[in-house]
PDB file of C-alpha atoms in Angstrom:
ATOM      1  CA  GLN Z1045      25.227 -57.439 -45.552  1.00 89.00           C
ATOM      2  CA  VAL Z1046      22.670 -58.317 -42.901  1.00 95.00           C
ATOM      3  CA  GLN Z1047      20.030 -60.782 -44.019  1.00 97.00           C
ATOM      4  CA  LEU Z1048      16.921 -61.764 -42.090  1.00 98.00           C
ATOM      5  CA  VAL Z1049      14.699 -64.652 -43.129  1.00 98.00           C
ATOM      6  CA  GLU Z1050      11.425 -65.381 -41.350  1.00 98.00           C
ATOM      7  CA  SER Z1051       9.699 -68.755 -41.263  1.00 97.00           C
ATOM      8  CA  GLY Z1052       6.976 -70.543 -39.341  1.00 97.00           C
ATOM      9  CA  GLY Z1053       3.858 -68.653 -40.318  1.00 95.00           C
ATOM     10  CA  GLY Z1054       0.621 -70.409 -41.157  1.00 97.00           C
ATOM     11  CA  LEU Z1055      -3.044 -70.924 -40.437  1.00 98.00           C
ATOM     12  CA  VAL Z1056      -4.165 -71.692 -36.895  1.00 98.00           C
ATOM     13  CA  GLN Z1057      -7.391 -71.788 -34.940  1.00 98.00           C
ATOM     14  CA  ALA Z1058      -7.975 -69.221 -32.196  1.00 98.00           C
ATOM     15  CA  GLY Z1059      -6.442 -70.383 -28.949  1.00 98.00           C
ATOM     16  CA  GLY Z1060      -3.687 -72.238 -30.752  1.00 98.00           C
ATOM     17  CA  SER Z1061       0.037 -71.600 -31.019  1.00 98.00           C
ATOM     18  CA  LEU Z1062       2.630 -70.848 -33.661  1.00 98.00           C
ATOM     19  CA  ARG Z1063       6.370 -70.454 -33.501  1.00 98.00           C
ATOM     20  CA  LEU Z1064       8.074 -67.965 -35.811  1.00 98.00           C
ATOM     21  CA  SER Z1065      11.793 -67.975 -36.496  1.00 98.00           C
ATOM     22  CA  CYS Z1066      14.062 -65.248 -37.790  1.00 98.00           C
ATOM     23  CA  ALA Z1067      17.377 -66.515 -39.157  1.00 98.00           C
ATOM     24  CA  ALA Z1068      19.959 -63.742 -39.081  1.00 97.00           C
ATOM     25  CA  SER Z1069      23.185 -63.752 -41.092  1.00 95.00           C
ATOM     26  CA  GLY Z1070      25.848 -61.475 -42.493  1.00 93.00           C
ATOM     27  CA  ARG Z1071      27.591 -60.397 -39.311  1.00 90.00           C
ATOM     28  CA  THR Z1072      27.764 -61.005 -35.600  1.00 89.00           C
ATOM     29  CA  PHE Z1073      24.831 -59.571 -33.694  1.00 91.00           C
ATOM     30  CA  GLY Z1074      26.268 -59.016 -30.229  1.00 90.00           C
ATOM     31  CA  ASN Z1075      25.380 -55.308 -30.229  1.00 93.00           C
ATOM     32  CA  TYR Z1076      22.107 -55.635 -32.107  1.00 96.00           C
ATOM     33  CA  ILE Z1077      18.436 -55.455 -31.303  1.00 98.00           C
ATOM     34  CA  ILE Z1078      16.141 -57.878 -33.115  1.00 98.00           C
ATOM     35  CA  GLY Z1079      12.503 -56.893 -33.251  1.00 98.00           C
ATOM     36  CA  TRP Z1080       9.292 -58.496 -34.435  1.00 98.00           C
ATOM     37  CA  PHE Z1081       6.667 -56.317 -36.084  1.00 98.00           C
ATOM     38  CA  ARG Z1082       3.351 -57.124 -37.684  1.00 98.00           C
ATOM     39  CA  GLN Z1083       1.115 -55.497 -40.243  1.00 98.00           C
ATOM     40  CA  ALA Z1084      -2.556 -56.333 -40.699  1.00 97.00           C
ATOM     41  CA  PRO Z1085      -4.449 -55.337 -43.860  1.00 93.00           C
ATOM     42  CA  GLY Z1086      -5.252 -51.640 -43.830  1.00 95.00           C
ATOM     43  CA  LYS Z1087      -3.237 -51.000 -40.677  1.00 97.00           C
ATOM     44  CA  GLU Z1088       0.168 -49.604 -39.912  1.00 97.00           C
ATOM     45  CA  ARG Z1089       3.069 -51.852 -39.054  1.00 98.00           C
ATOM     46  CA  GLU Z1090       3.286 -52.225 -35.282  1.00 98.00           C
ATOM     47  CA  PHE Z1091       5.888 -53.372 -32.801  1.00 98.00           C
ATOM     48  CA  VAL Z1092       5.269 -56.790 -31.263  1.00 98.00           C
ATOM     49  CA  ALA Z1093       8.418 -57.746 -29.352  1.00 98.00           C
ATOM     50  CA  GLY Z1094      12.137 -57.073 -29.255  1.00 98.00           C
ATOM     51  CA  ILE Z1095      15.252 -58.626 -27.787  1.00 98.00           C
ATOM     52  CA  ARG Z1096      18.720 -57.320 -27.075  1.00 97.00           C
ATOM     53  CA  TRP Z1097      21.100 -59.925 -28.400  1.00 96.00           C
ATOM     54  CA  SER Z1098      23.863 -59.328 -25.857  1.00 95.00           C
ATOM     55  CA  ASP Z1099      21.867 -60.166 -22.726  1.00 95.00           C
ATOM     56  CA  SER Z1100      18.440 -61.297 -24.019  1.00 96.00           C
ATOM     57  CA  ARG Z1101      16.649 -58.346 -22.435  1.00 97.00           C
ATOM     58  CA  THR Z1102      13.153 -58.263 -23.926  1.00 98.00           C
ATOM     59  CA  ALA Z1103      10.259 -55.892 -24.542  1.00 98.00           C
ATOM     60  CA  TYR Z1104       6.670 -56.553 -25.596  1.00 98.00           C
ATOM     61  CA  SER Z1105       3.687 -54.607 -26.776  1.00 98.00           C
ATOM     62  CA  ASN Z1106       0.756 -54.606 -24.354  1.00 98.00           C
ATOM     63  CA  SER Z1107      -1.378 -56.519 -26.843  1.00 97.00           C
ATOM     64  CA  VAL Z1108       0.869 -59.595 -26.760  1.00 98.00           C
ATOM     65  CA  LYS Z1109       2.401 -59.446 -23.276  1.00 98.00           C
ATOM     66  CA  GLY Z1110       1.821 -62.720 -21.463  1.00 98.00           C
ATOM     67  CA  ARG Z1111       0.976 -64.592 -24.677  1.00 98.00           C
ATOM     68  CA  PHE Z1112       4.098 -64.182 -26.830  1.00 98.00           C
ATOM     69  CA  THR Z1113       7.694 -64.925 -25.899  1.00 98.00           C
ATOM     70  CA  ILE Z1114      10.758 -63.776 -27.790  1.00 98.00           C
ATOM     71  CA  SER Z1115      14.085 -65.556 -27.399  1.00 98.00           C
ATOM     72  CA  ARG Z1116      17.363 -65.962 -29.221  1.00 97.00           C
ATOM     73  CA  ASP Z1117      19.643 -68.876 -29.975  1.00 95.00           C
ATOM     74  CA  ASN Z1118      23.229 -67.710 -30.183  1.00 91.00           C
ATOM     75  CA  ALA Z1119      24.517 -70.923 -31.751  1.00 92.00           C
ATOM     76  CA  LYS Z1120      21.971 -70.831 -34.565  1.00 94.00           C
ATOM     77  CA  ASN Z1121      21.845 -67.023 -34.955  1.00 95.00           C
ATOM     78  CA  THR Z1122      18.089 -67.267 -34.716  1.00 97.00           C
ATOM     79  CA  VAL Z1123      15.424 -65.274 -32.905  1.00 98.00           C
ATOM     80  CA  THR Z1124      12.183 -67.065 -32.140  1.00 98.00           C
ATOM     81  CA  LEU Z1125       8.733 -65.680 -31.403  1.00 98.00           C
ATOM     82  CA  GLN Z1126       6.576 -68.216 -29.584  1.00 98.00           C
ATOM     83  CA  MET Z1127       2.945 -67.188 -29.930  1.00 98.00           C
ATOM     84  CA  ASN Z1128       0.357 -68.778 -27.654  1.00 98.00           C
ATOM     85  CA  SER Z1129      -3.348 -68.166 -27.085  1.00 98.00           C
ATOM     86  CA  LEU Z1130      -3.620 -66.694 -30.551  1.00 98.00           C
ATOM     87  CA  GLU Z1131      -6.583 -64.500 -31.387  1.00 98.00           C
ATOM     88  CA  PRO Z1132      -8.059 -63.495 -34.769  1.00 97.00           C
ATOM     89  CA  GLU Z1133      -6.726 -59.990 -34.050  1.00 97.00           C
ATOM     90  CA  ASP Z1134      -3.198 -61.422 -34.289  1.00 98.00           C
ATOM     91  CA  THR Z1135      -3.707 -62.083 -38.003  1.00 98.00           C
ATOM     92  CA  ALA Z1136      -1.034 -60.174 -39.908  1.00 98.00           C
ATOM     93  CA  VAL Z1137       2.195 -60.432 -41.828  1.00 98.00           C
ATOM     94  CA  TYR Z1138       4.976 -60.732 -39.265  1.00 98.00           C
ATOM     95  CA  TYR Z1139       8.391 -59.227 -39.942  1.00 98.00           C
ATOM     96  CA  CYS Z1140      11.667 -59.403 -38.097  1.00 98.00           C
ATOM     97  CA  ALA Z1141      13.952 -56.405 -38.115  1.00 98.00           C
ATOM     98  CA  ALA Z1142      17.396 -55.528 -36.819  1.00 98.00           C
ATOM     99  CA  ARG Z1143      19.503 -52.553 -35.838  1.00 97.00           C
ATOM    100  CA  PRO Z1144      22.632 -51.929 -33.828  1.00 96.00           C
ATOM    101  CA  ALA Z1145      21.467 -50.425 -30.549  1.00 93.00           C
ATOM    102  CA  TYR Z1146      21.380 -50.801 -26.772  1.00 93.00           C
ATOM    103  CA  SER Z1147      17.778 -49.886 -26.076  1.00 96.00           C
ATOM    104  CA  ILE Z1148      14.947 -51.673 -27.858  1.00 97.00           C
ATOM    105  CA  PRO Z1149      13.233 -49.290 -30.306  1.00 96.00           C
ATOM    106  CA  TYR Z1150       9.464 -49.547 -30.739  1.00 97.00           C
ATOM    107  CA  SER Z1151       9.333 -47.554 -33.955  1.00 96.00           C
ATOM    108  CA  GLN Z1152       9.757 -49.322 -37.297  1.00 96.00           C
ATOM    109  CA  GLY Z1153      11.657 -46.324 -38.610  1.00 96.00           C
ATOM    110  CA  GLU Z1154      14.528 -47.023 -36.251  1.00 97.00           C
ATOM    111  CA  TYR Z1155      15.326 -50.429 -37.714  1.00 97.00           C
ATOM    112  CA  ASN Z1156      17.832 -50.742 -40.539  1.00 96.00           C
ATOM    113  CA  TYR Z1157      17.245 -54.265 -41.791  1.00 97.00           C
ATOM    114  CA  TRP Z1158      14.065 -56.192 -42.524  1.00 98.00           C
ATOM    115  CA  GLY Z1159      13.026 -59.663 -43.535  1.00 98.00           C
ATOM    116  CA  GLN Z1160      10.448 -60.420 -46.198  1.00 97.00           C
ATOM    117  CA  GLY Z1161       7.691 -61.317 -43.737  1.00 98.00           C
ATOM    118  CA  THR Z1162       5.625 -64.403 -42.982  1.00 98.00           C
ATOM    119  CA  GLN Z1163       1.835 -64.616 -42.919  1.00 98.00           C
ATOM    120  CA  VAL Z1164      -0.007 -65.585 -39.748  1.00 98.00           C
ATOM    121  CA  THR Z1165      -3.744 -66.187 -40.019  1.00 98.00           C
ATOM    122  CA  VAL Z1166      -5.856 -66.977 -36.965  1.00 98.00           C
ATOM    123  CA  PHE Z1167      -9.441 -68.125 -37.550  1.00 97.00           C
ATOM    124  CA  SER Z1168     -12.231 -68.431 -35.007  1.00 95.00           C
TER     125      SER Z1168
END
């Protein structure tokens, strides 16, 4: 049973940084993709970033490219999302998700497993 647990959300001023973690357990993830999604009030859940566990290949949405960095720690079975230069528009609940795959899916419907989410609030 795959379990994903997010942590690291909080309240931050615009221009600041936050670091989110996704602790993955229940199996080995060598052939998995781990993705980060976010959902703001009244909006659909959207892809933020993804990483292929086997070789750390990454993908980002245009809205976060250059500001966010996704990485994985094999020893800790953790995927981290480092978020810099945060903007009020980044305010949302952030979720990590997983699926066995080679290519990084951008659609939430393609992910099999989800965490419970962590709130990120950016104020100006």
